[in-house]
Short mmCIF file of C-alpha atoms in Angstrom, two decimals:
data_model
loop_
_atom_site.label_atom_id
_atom_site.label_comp_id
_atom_site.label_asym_id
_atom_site.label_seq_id
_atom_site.Cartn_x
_atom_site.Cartn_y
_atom_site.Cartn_z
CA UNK A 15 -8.60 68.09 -13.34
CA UNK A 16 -7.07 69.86 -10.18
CA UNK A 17 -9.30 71.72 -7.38
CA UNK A 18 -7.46 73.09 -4.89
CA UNK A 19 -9.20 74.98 -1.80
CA UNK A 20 -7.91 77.45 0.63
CA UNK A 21 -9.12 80.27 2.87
CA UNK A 22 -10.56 78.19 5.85
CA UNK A 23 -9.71 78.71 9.45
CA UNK A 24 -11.51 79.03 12.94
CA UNK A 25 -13.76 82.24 13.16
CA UNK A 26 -16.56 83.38 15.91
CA UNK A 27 -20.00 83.40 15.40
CA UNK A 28 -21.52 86.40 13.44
CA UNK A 29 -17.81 86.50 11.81
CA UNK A 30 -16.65 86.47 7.82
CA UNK A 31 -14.77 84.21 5.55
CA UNK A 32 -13.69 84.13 2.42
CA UNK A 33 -13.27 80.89 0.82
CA UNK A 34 -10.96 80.20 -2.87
CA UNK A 35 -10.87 77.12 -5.34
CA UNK A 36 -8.28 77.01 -8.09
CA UNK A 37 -9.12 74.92 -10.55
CA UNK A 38 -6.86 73.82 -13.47
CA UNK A 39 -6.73 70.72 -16.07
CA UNK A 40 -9.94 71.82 -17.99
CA UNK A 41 -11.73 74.65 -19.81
CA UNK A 42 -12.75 76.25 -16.20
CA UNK A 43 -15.49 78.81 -18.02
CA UNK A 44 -17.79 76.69 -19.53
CA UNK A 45 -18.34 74.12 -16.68
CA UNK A 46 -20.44 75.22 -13.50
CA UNK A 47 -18.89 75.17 -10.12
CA UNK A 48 -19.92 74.41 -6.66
CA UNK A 49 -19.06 74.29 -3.33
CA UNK A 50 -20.16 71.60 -0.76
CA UNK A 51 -19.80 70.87 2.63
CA UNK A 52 -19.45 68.05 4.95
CA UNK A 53 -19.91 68.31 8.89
CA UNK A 54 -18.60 65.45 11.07
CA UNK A 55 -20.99 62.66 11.65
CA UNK A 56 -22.93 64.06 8.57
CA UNK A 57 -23.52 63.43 4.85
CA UNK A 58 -21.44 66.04 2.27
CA UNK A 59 -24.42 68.52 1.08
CA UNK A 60 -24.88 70.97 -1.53
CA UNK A 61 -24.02 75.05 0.36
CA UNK A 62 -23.93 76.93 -3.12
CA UNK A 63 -24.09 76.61 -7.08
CA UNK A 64 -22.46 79.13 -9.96
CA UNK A 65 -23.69 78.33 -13.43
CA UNK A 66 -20.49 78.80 -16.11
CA UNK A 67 -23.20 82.20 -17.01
CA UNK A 68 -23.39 82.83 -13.74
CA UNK A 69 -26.29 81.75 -12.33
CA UNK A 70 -26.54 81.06 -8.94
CA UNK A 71 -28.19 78.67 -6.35
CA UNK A 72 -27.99 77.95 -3.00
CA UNK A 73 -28.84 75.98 0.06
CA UNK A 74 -31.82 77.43 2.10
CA UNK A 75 -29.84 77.23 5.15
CA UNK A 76 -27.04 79.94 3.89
CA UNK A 77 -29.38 81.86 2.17
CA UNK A 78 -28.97 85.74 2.47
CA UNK A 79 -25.45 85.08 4.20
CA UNK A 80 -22.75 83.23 1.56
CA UNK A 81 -22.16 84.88 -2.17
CA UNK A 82 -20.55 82.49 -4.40
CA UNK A 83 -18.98 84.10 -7.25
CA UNK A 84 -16.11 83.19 -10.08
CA UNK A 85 -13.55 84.78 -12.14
CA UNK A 86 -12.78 82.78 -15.56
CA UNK A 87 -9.37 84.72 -15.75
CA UNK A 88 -8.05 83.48 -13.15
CA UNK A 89 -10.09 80.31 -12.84
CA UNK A 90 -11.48 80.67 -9.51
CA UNK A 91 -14.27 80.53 -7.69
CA UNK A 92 -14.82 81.90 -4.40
CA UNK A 93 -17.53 81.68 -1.54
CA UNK A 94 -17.95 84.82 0.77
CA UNK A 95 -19.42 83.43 4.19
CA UNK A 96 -21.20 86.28 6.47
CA UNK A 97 -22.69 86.01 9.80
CA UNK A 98 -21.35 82.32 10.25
CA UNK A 99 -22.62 80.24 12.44
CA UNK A 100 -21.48 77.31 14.69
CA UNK A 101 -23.53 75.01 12.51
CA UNK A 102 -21.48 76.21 9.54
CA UNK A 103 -18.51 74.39 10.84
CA UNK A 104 -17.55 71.59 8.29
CA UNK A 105 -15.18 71.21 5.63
CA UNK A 106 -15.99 72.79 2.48
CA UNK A 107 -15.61 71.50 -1.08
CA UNK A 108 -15.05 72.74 -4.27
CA UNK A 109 -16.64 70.46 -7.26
CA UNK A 110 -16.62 70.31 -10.93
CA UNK A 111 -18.69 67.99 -13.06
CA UNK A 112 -17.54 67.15 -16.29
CA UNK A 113 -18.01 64.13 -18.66
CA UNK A 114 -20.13 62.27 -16.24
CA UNK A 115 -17.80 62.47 -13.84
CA UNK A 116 -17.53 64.25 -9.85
CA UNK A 117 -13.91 66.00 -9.47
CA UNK A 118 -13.36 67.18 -6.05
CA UNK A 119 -10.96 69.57 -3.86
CA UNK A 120 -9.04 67.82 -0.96
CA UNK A 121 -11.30 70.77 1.19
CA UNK A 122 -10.88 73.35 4.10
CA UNK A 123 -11.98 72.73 6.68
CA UNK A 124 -14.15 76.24 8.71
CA UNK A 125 -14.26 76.33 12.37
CA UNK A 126 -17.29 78.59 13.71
CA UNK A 127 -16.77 79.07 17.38
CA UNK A 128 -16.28 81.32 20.48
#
């Protein structure tokens, strides 16, 4: 199993990002993917959820802002961040679960500032 994230960078408040995982090394359409995040001096937590049907959950606090969607073909899945804010600055995660076990991305890291 291989995650590999990309799309981070430094952006102002109120500003957009786009965020890609590639995933390879397993049957990418019938597992659910997520993305998680990880602020320094804080514990990794949960930003958004795709179901391999395509339900979706998310964290309350990016709610209404970030769309997490996938494409099977190309075995992606992407997270669309709107009207970021400084407190959105971490490193995001991509993560698959599969036979018990947590794969994860190396990350990229976002930068929400002026």
């Amino acid at each position: 199993v291989q995650l590999v994230e990309s799309g981070g960078g430094l952006v102002q408040p109120g500003g957009s990002l786009r965020l890609f995982c590639v995933a390879s090394g397993f049957t990418f359409s019938t597992y659910a993917m997520g993305w998680y995040r990880q602020a320094p001096g804080k514990e990794r937590e949960l930003v958004a959820i795709i179901s391999s049907f395509g339900l979706t959950n998310y964290a309350d606090s990016v709610k209404g802002r970030f769309t997490i969607s996938r494409d099977n073909a190309k075995k992606m899945v992407s997270l669309q961040m709107n009207s970021l804010k400084p407190d959105d600055t971490a490193v995001y995660y991509c993560k698959v679960a599969k036979n018990g076990m947590n794969y994860w991305g190396k990350g990229t890291l976002v930068t929400v500032s002026s």
